[in-house]
Amino acid sequence: MKMPRYWVIAPFESKNADTFDKVWQSDLANNVISIGWSELGDVSKMSREELIKAVADAYPDKPNATKSLIVNMLWSFFHEVMPGDIVIARKGRKILAAVGSVTRTGFYAPDRSPHSNSLEIKWANQPRDKVFQNIVFPMHTVYEITENQFHSLLEGSAIEPVAAVSESVEDQNAFVLEKYLEEFIVSNFD
């Protein structure tokens, strides 16, 4: 039997609370978790090279590290998250919205715009809306955590899980600098 992997996914940007709640309530009601990037079209069947090109074409002004991050998140969402894996849905960086088990791999559903990229999830009744005093989630939309990090989040003793720098990021120093700069800006100017 395959051991589950553990993922944290942000179903929508939390800065607009009304839109987040609308998207999140729809996700809960439909037993899915959906993410954005619908302007890329159906990336679910793209090869990694096709995905890299699609992201580069859609976001020509973004730094290469950001483009690599988007590619890696979408690739994980469609090709690495599998049935039986566990998902934590997060709202912002301090709220665990819900926990669930993946029942279907990623799929493209254009009728669910603006979030047409979805996974089917069987949501657990608890925990829901668990608020942490400190930031526990990085800004990434999709990232993997360890089983120990998962359990510490459920127990409330979470130390901020940090997303690992992927080997496929072209300039790892720029990636790390950009990641921490984004976190600094959000933490200090929210």
PDB file of C-alpha atoms in Angstrom, residues 1-150:
ATOM      1  CA  MET A   1       0.000   0.000   0.000  1.00  0.00           C
ATOM      2  CA  LYS A   2       1.263   3.442  -0.956  1.00  0.00           C
ATOM      3  CA  MET A   3       2.047   5.768   1.911  1.00  0.00           C
ATOM      4  CA  PRO A   4       0.134   9.032   1.636  1.00  0.00           C
ATOM      5  CA  ARG A   5       1.890  12.263   0.888  1.00  0.00           C
ATOM      6  CA  TYR A   6       0.816  15.460   2.641  1.00  0.00           C
ATOM      7  CA  TRP A   7       0.004  18.667   0.790  1.00  0.00           C
ATOM      8  CA  VAL A   8      -1.011  22.196   1.745  1.00  0.00           C
ATOM      9  CA  ILE A   9      -3.132  23.958  -0.871  1.00  0.00           C
ATOM     10  CA  ALA A  10      -4.561  27.472  -0.890  1.00  0.00           C
ATOM     11  CA  PRO A  11      -7.912  27.372  -2.710  1.00  0.00           C
ATOM     12  CA  PHE A  12      -7.993  31.126  -3.258  1.00  0.00           C
ATOM     13  CA  GLU A  13      -6.096  34.254  -2.349  1.00  0.00           C
ATOM     14  CA  SER A  14      -7.332  35.209   1.112  1.00  0.00           C
ATOM     15  CA  LYS A  15      -6.990  39.000   0.750  1.00  0.00           C
ATOM     16  CA  ASN A  16     -10.514  39.240  -0.658  1.00  0.00           C
ATOM     17  CA  ALA A  17     -12.458  37.508   2.130  1.00  0.00           C
ATOM     18  CA  ASP A  18     -15.834  37.516   0.323  1.00  0.00           C
ATOM     19  CA  THR A  19     -14.434  35.917  -2.826  1.00  0.00           C
ATOM     20  CA  PHE A  20     -12.369  33.451  -0.796  1.00  0.00           C
ATOM     21  CA  ASP A  21     -15.455  32.392   1.163  1.00  0.00           C
ATOM     22  CA  LYS A  22     -17.525  32.010  -2.034  1.00  0.00           C
ATOM     23  CA  VAL A  23     -14.862  29.863  -3.744  1.00  0.00           C
ATOM     24  CA  TRP A  24     -14.122  27.888  -0.579  1.00  0.00           C
ATOM     25  CA  GLN A  25     -17.792  27.165   0.209  1.00  0.00           C
ATOM     26  CA  SER A  26     -18.257  25.967  -3.374  1.00  0.00           C
ATOM     27  CA  ASP A  27     -15.184  23.728  -3.032  1.00  0.00           C
ATOM     28  CA  LEU A  28     -16.492  22.253   0.238  1.00  0.00           C
ATOM     29  CA  ALA A  29     -19.976  21.675  -1.175  1.00  0.00           C
ATOM     30  CA  ASN A  30     -18.593  19.995  -4.300  1.00  0.00           C
ATOM     31  CA  ASN A  31     -15.889  17.954  -2.510  1.00  0.00           C
ATOM     32  CA  VAL A  32     -13.039  19.549  -4.438  1.00  0.00           C
ATOM     33  CA  ILE A  33     -10.194  21.948  -3.943  1.00  0.00           C
ATOM     34  CA  SER A  34      -9.595  24.289  -6.839  1.00  0.00           C
ATOM     35  CA  ILE A  35      -6.768  26.615  -7.721  1.00  0.00           C
ATOM     36  CA  GLY A  36      -6.381  29.430 -10.230  1.00  0.00           C
ATOM     37  CA  TRP A  37      -4.249  29.969 -13.320  1.00  0.00           C
ATOM     38  CA  SER A  38      -7.245  29.403 -15.595  1.00  0.00           C
ATOM     39  CA  GLU A  39      -5.712  31.874 -18.082  1.00  0.00           C
ATOM     40  CA  LEU A  40      -3.243  29.079 -18.939  1.00  0.00           C
ATOM     41  CA  GLY A  41      -6.081  26.890 -20.227  1.00  0.00           C
ATOM     42  CA  ASP A  42      -6.025  23.134 -19.739  1.00  0.00           C
ATOM     43  CA  VAL A  43      -2.554  22.375 -18.402  1.00  0.00           C
ATOM     44  CA  SER A  44      -3.582  19.012 -16.951  1.00  0.00           C
ATOM     45  CA  LYS A  45      -2.293  16.998 -19.910  1.00  0.00           C
ATOM     46  CA  MET A  46       0.714  19.166 -20.796  1.00  0.00           C
ATOM     47  CA  SER A  47       4.235  17.815 -20.628  1.00  0.00           C
ATOM     48  CA  ARG A  48       6.584  19.652 -18.296  1.00  0.00           C
ATOM     49  CA  GLU A  49       8.165  21.392 -21.317  1.00  0.00           C
ATOM     50  CA  GLU A  50       4.751  22.495 -22.630  1.00  0.00           C
ATOM     51  CA  LEU A  51       3.834  23.788 -19.176  1.00  0.00           C
ATOM     52  CA  ILE A  52       7.099  25.762 -18.931  1.00  0.00           C
ATOM     53  CA  LYS A  53       6.364  27.364 -22.315  1.00  0.00           C
ATOM     54  CA  ALA A  54       2.720  28.122 -21.413  1.00  0.00           C
ATOM     55  CA  VAL A  55       3.744  29.833 -18.163  1.00  0.00           C
ATOM     56  CA  ALA A  56       6.525  31.794 -19.907  1.00  0.00           C
ATOM     57  CA  ASP A  57       4.073  32.945 -22.610  1.00  0.00           C
ATOM     58  CA  ALA A  58       1.362  33.915 -20.110  1.00  0.00           C
ATOM     59  CA  TYR A  59       3.695  35.743 -17.704  1.00  0.00           C
ATOM     60  CA  PRO A  60       6.553  37.211 -19.757  1.00  0.00           C
ATOM     61  CA  ASP A  61       7.330  39.928 -17.177  1.00  0.00           C
ATOM     62  CA  LYS A  62       7.579  37.662 -14.137  1.00  0.00           C
ATOM     63  CA  PRO A  63      11.048  36.695 -12.884  1.00  0.00           C
ATOM     64  CA  ASN A  64      12.254  33.242 -13.935  1.00  0.00           C
ATOM     65  CA  ALA A  65      12.154  32.055 -10.319  1.00  0.00           C
ATOM     66  CA  THR A  66       8.447  32.938 -10.100  1.00  0.00           C
ATOM     67  CA  LYS A  67       7.715  31.194 -13.402  1.00  0.00           C
ATOM     68  CA  SER A  68       9.549  28.088 -12.155  1.00  0.00           C
ATOM     69  CA  LEU A  69       7.547  28.181  -8.931  1.00  0.00           C
ATOM     70  CA  ILE A  70       4.247  28.343 -10.866  1.00  0.00           C
ATOM     71  CA  VAL A  71       5.323  25.450 -13.098  1.00  0.00           C
ATOM     72  CA  ASN A  72       6.336  23.349 -10.088  1.00  0.00           C
ATOM     73  CA  MET A  73       3.082  24.030  -8.222  1.00  0.00           C
ATOM     74  CA  LEU A  74       0.926  23.168 -11.231  1.00  0.00           C
ATOM     75  CA  TRP A  75       3.031  20.101 -12.023  1.00  0.00           C
ATOM     76  CA  SER A  76       2.640  18.852  -8.443  1.00  0.00           C
ATOM     77  CA  PHE A  77      -1.099  19.550  -8.487  1.00  0.00           C
ATOM     78  CA  PHE A  78      -1.693  17.509 -11.651  1.00  0.00           C
ATOM     79  CA  HIS A  79       1.054  14.883 -11.558  1.00  0.00           C
ATOM     80  CA  GLU A  80       2.167  14.283  -7.974  1.00  0.00           C
ATOM     81  CA  VAL A  81      -0.922  14.651  -5.769  1.00  0.00           C
ATOM     82  CA  MET A  82      -2.598  11.242  -5.901  1.00  0.00           C
ATOM     83  CA  PRO A  83      -5.695   9.520  -4.473  1.00  0.00           C
ATOM     84  CA  GLY A  84      -5.071   8.644  -0.838  1.00  0.00           C
ATOM     85  CA  ASP A  85      -2.865  11.693  -0.267  1.00  0.00           C
ATOM     86  CA  ILE A  86      -3.905  14.140   2.460  1.00  0.00           C
ATOM     87  CA  VAL A  87      -4.640  17.809   1.765  1.00  0.00           C
ATOM     88  CA  ILE A  88      -4.755  20.716   4.166  1.00  0.00           C
ATOM     89  CA  ALA A  89      -6.725  23.618   2.726  1.00  0.00           C
ATOM     90  CA  ARG A  90      -5.376  26.880   4.068  1.00  0.00           C
ATOM     91  CA  LYS A  91      -6.846  30.358   4.275  1.00  0.00           C
ATOM     92  CA  GLY A  92      -4.062  32.864   4.374  1.00  0.00           C
ATOM     93  CA  ARG A  93      -0.998  31.895   6.329  1.00  0.00           C
ATOM     94  CA  LYS A  94      -2.526  31.356   9.780  1.00  0.00           C
ATOM     95  CA  ILE A  95      -5.761  29.410   9.188  1.00  0.00           C
ATOM     96  CA  LEU A  96      -6.176  25.699   8.513  1.00  0.00           C
ATOM     97  CA  ALA A  97      -9.532  25.725   6.706  1.00  0.00           C
ATOM     98  CA  ALA A  98     -10.045  21.941   6.451  1.00  0.00           C
ATOM     99  CA  VAL A  99      -8.351  18.582   5.984  1.00  0.00           C
ATOM    100  CA  GLY A 100      -9.319  15.944   3.464  1.00  0.00           C
ATOM    101  CA  SER A 101      -8.245  12.913   1.490  1.00  0.00           C
ATOM    102  CA  VAL A 102      -7.715  13.050  -2.278  1.00  0.00           C
ATOM    103  CA  THR A 103     -10.182  10.799  -4.146  1.00  0.00           C
ATOM    104  CA  ARG A 104      -9.391  11.839  -7.744  1.00  0.00           C
ATOM    105  CA  THR A 105      -6.292  13.272  -9.376  1.00  0.00           C
ATOM    106  CA  GLY A 106      -6.200  16.804 -10.740  1.00  0.00           C
ATOM    107  CA  PHE A 107      -8.551  17.685 -13.576  1.00  0.00           C
ATOM    108  CA  TYR A 108      -9.466  20.720 -15.625  1.00  0.00           C
ATOM    109  CA  ALA A 109     -13.055  21.973 -15.358  1.00  0.00           C
ATOM    110  CA  PRO A 110     -13.475  25.137 -17.474  1.00  0.00           C
ATOM    111  CA  ASP A 111     -17.023  25.676 -16.173  1.00  0.00           C
ATOM    112  CA  ARG A 112     -15.561  26.349 -12.693  1.00  0.00           C
ATOM    113  CA  SER A 113     -13.771  29.557 -13.762  1.00  0.00           C
ATOM    114  CA  PRO A 114     -11.817  31.349 -12.380  1.00  0.00           C
ATOM    115  CA  HIS A 115     -10.605  28.209 -10.628  1.00  0.00           C
ATOM    116  CA  SER A 116     -10.799  25.552 -13.271  1.00  0.00           C
ATOM    117  CA  ASN A 117      -8.011  23.346 -11.894  1.00  0.00           C
ATOM    118  CA  SER A 118      -9.437  20.942  -9.315  1.00  0.00           C
ATOM    119  CA  LEU A 119      -8.817  17.835  -7.212  1.00  0.00           C
ATOM    120  CA  GLU A 120     -11.650  15.760  -5.742  1.00  0.00           C
ATOM    121  CA  ILE A 121     -11.402  15.607  -1.962  1.00  0.00           C
ATOM    122  CA  LYS A 122     -13.334  13.844   0.781  1.00  0.00           C
ATOM    123  CA  TRP A 123     -13.345  16.550   3.440  1.00  0.00           C
ATOM    124  CA  ALA A 124     -13.166  15.560   7.099  1.00  0.00           C
ATOM    125  CA  ASN A 125     -15.641  17.205   9.465  1.00  0.00           C
ATOM    126  CA  GLN A 126     -12.785  18.290  11.755  1.00  0.00           C
ATOM    127  CA  PRO A 127     -10.540  20.178  12.070  1.00  0.00           C
ATOM    128  CA  ARG A 128     -12.094  23.200  10.422  1.00  0.00           C
ATOM    129  CA  ASP A 129     -11.130  26.861  10.605  1.00  0.00           C
ATOM    130  CA  LYS A 130      -8.246  26.254  13.002  1.00  0.00           C
ATOM    131  CA  VAL A 131      -6.519  29.592  13.668  1.00  0.00           C
ATOM    132  CA  PHE A 132      -2.847  29.729  14.620  1.00  0.00           C
ATOM    133  CA  GLN A 133      -1.365  32.646  16.525  1.00  0.00           C
ATOM    134  CA  ASN A 134       1.703  32.772  14.271  1.00  0.00           C
ATOM    135  CA  ILE A 135       2.249  32.245  10.566  1.00  0.00           C
ATOM    136  CA  VAL A 136       2.432  28.503   9.880  1.00  0.00           C
ATOM    137  CA  PHE A 137       2.019  28.379   6.100  1.00  0.00           C
ATOM    138  CA  PRO A 138       4.327  29.740   3.402  1.00  0.00           C
ATOM    139  CA  MET A 139       2.765  31.706   0.553  1.00  0.00           C
ATOM    140  CA  HIS A 140       2.912  28.882  -1.992  1.00  0.00           C
ATOM    141  CA  THR A 141      -0.406  27.742  -3.435  1.00  0.00           C
ATOM    142  CA  VAL A 142       0.612  24.063  -3.524  1.00  0.00           C
ATOM    143  CA  TYR A 143       3.417  22.490  -1.554  1.00  0.00           C
ATOM    144  CA  GLU A 144       4.281  19.259   0.160  1.00  0.00           C
ATOM    145  CA  ILE A 145       4.923  18.884   3.883  1.00  0.00           C
ATOM    146  CA  THR A 146       6.182  15.943   5.900  1.00  0.00           C
ATOM    147  CA  GLU A 147       3.980  13.660   7.944  1.00  0.00           C
ATOM    148  CA  ASN A 148       5.514  15.146  11.110  1.00  0.00           C
ATOM    149  CA  GLN A 149       4.685  18.683   9.955  1.00  0.00           C
ATOM    150  CA  PHE A 150       1.123  17.536   9.190  1.00  0.00           C
TER     151      PHE A 150
END
